[in-house]
Coordinates of C-alpha atoms in Angstrom, one line a residue:
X1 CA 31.1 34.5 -37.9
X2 CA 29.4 38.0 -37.1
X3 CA 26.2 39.5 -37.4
X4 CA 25.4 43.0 -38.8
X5 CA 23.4 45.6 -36.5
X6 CA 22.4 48.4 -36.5
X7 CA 23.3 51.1 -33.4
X8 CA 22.3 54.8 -33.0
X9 CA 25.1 57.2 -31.3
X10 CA 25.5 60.5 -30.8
X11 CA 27.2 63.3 -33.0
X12 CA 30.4 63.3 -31.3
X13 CA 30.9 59.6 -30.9
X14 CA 30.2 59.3 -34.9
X15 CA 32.7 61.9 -35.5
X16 CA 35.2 60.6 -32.7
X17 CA 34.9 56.9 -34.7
X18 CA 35.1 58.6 -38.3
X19 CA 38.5 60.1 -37.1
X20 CA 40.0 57.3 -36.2
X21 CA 39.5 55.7 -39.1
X22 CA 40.2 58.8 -41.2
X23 CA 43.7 58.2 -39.2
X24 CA 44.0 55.0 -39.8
X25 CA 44.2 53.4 -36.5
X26 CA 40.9 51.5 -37.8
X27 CA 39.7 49.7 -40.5
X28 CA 36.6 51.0 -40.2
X29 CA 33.2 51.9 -38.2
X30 CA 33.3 48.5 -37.5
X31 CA 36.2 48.0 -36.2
X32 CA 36.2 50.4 -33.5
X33 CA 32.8 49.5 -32.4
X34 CA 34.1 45.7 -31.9
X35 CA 37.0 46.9 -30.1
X36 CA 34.9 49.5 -28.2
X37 CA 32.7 46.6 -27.0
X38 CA 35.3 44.0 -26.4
X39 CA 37.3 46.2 -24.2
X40 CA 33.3 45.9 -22.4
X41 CA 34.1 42.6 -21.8
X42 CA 37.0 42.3 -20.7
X43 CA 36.7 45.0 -18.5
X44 CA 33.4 43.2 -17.2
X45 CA 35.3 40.0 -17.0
X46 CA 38.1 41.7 -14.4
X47 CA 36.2 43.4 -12.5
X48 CA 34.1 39.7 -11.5
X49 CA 37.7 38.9 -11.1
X50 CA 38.7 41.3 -8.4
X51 CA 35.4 40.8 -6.8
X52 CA 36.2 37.2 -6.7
X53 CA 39.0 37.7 -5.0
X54 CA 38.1 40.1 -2.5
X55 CA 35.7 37.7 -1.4
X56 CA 37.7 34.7 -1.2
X57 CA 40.9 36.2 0.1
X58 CA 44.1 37.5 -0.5
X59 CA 46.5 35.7 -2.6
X60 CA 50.2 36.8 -2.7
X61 CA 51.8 34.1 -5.2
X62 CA 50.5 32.9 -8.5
X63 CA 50.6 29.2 -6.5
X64 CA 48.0 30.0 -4.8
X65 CA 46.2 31.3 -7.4
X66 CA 46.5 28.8 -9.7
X67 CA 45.1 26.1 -6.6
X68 CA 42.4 29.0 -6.0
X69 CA 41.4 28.7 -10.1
X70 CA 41.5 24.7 -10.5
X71 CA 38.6 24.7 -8.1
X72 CA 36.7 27.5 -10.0
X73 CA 33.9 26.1 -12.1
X74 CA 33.6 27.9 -15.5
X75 CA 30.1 27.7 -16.5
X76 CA 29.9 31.3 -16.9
X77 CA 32.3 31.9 -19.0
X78 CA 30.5 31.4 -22.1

C-alpha cells in the first residue's frame, strides 16, 4: 500500500531527480524519493546498530553476535 504526498524541494534537487529519470535509472519522481528516504532508514537503522554495539561491547565473531541479538528485544523495529 502507499500514500500520496505532497513535498516541496529545492530547484536543484527537482532537477537532480528529473535527470535521473530522464536517464532512466528511475521510474520516476517517485521512485527516487522512496529510495531517497529508504536509504534514511536504513542508514538510521545502522547507525542504532553501531551505537548498540559500542555500548555493549566488542564482538569479533558472528557467534557472539548472534547470542548478543537473541537477547535483543525488537519492539522498536516497527
Amino acid at each position: 500500500m502507499s500514500r500520496q504526498l505532497t513535498v516541496r524541494l529545492a530547484d536543484d534537487l527537482v532537477e537532480f531527480i528529473d535527470q535521473r529519470v530522464k536517464h532512466g535509472q528511475a521510474s520516476s519522481r517517485a521512485a527516487v524519493v522512496a529510495a531517497a528516504v529508504d536509504r534514511e532508514r536504513r542508514r538510521e537503522i545502522a547507525e542504532r546498530d553501531a551505537a548498540i554495539l559500542a555500548r555493549t561491547g566488542n564482538y569479533d565473531g558472528l557467534d557472539d553476535l548472534a547470542a548478543f541479538a537473541v537477547q535483543t528485544p525488537l519492539e522498536d523495529l516497527v
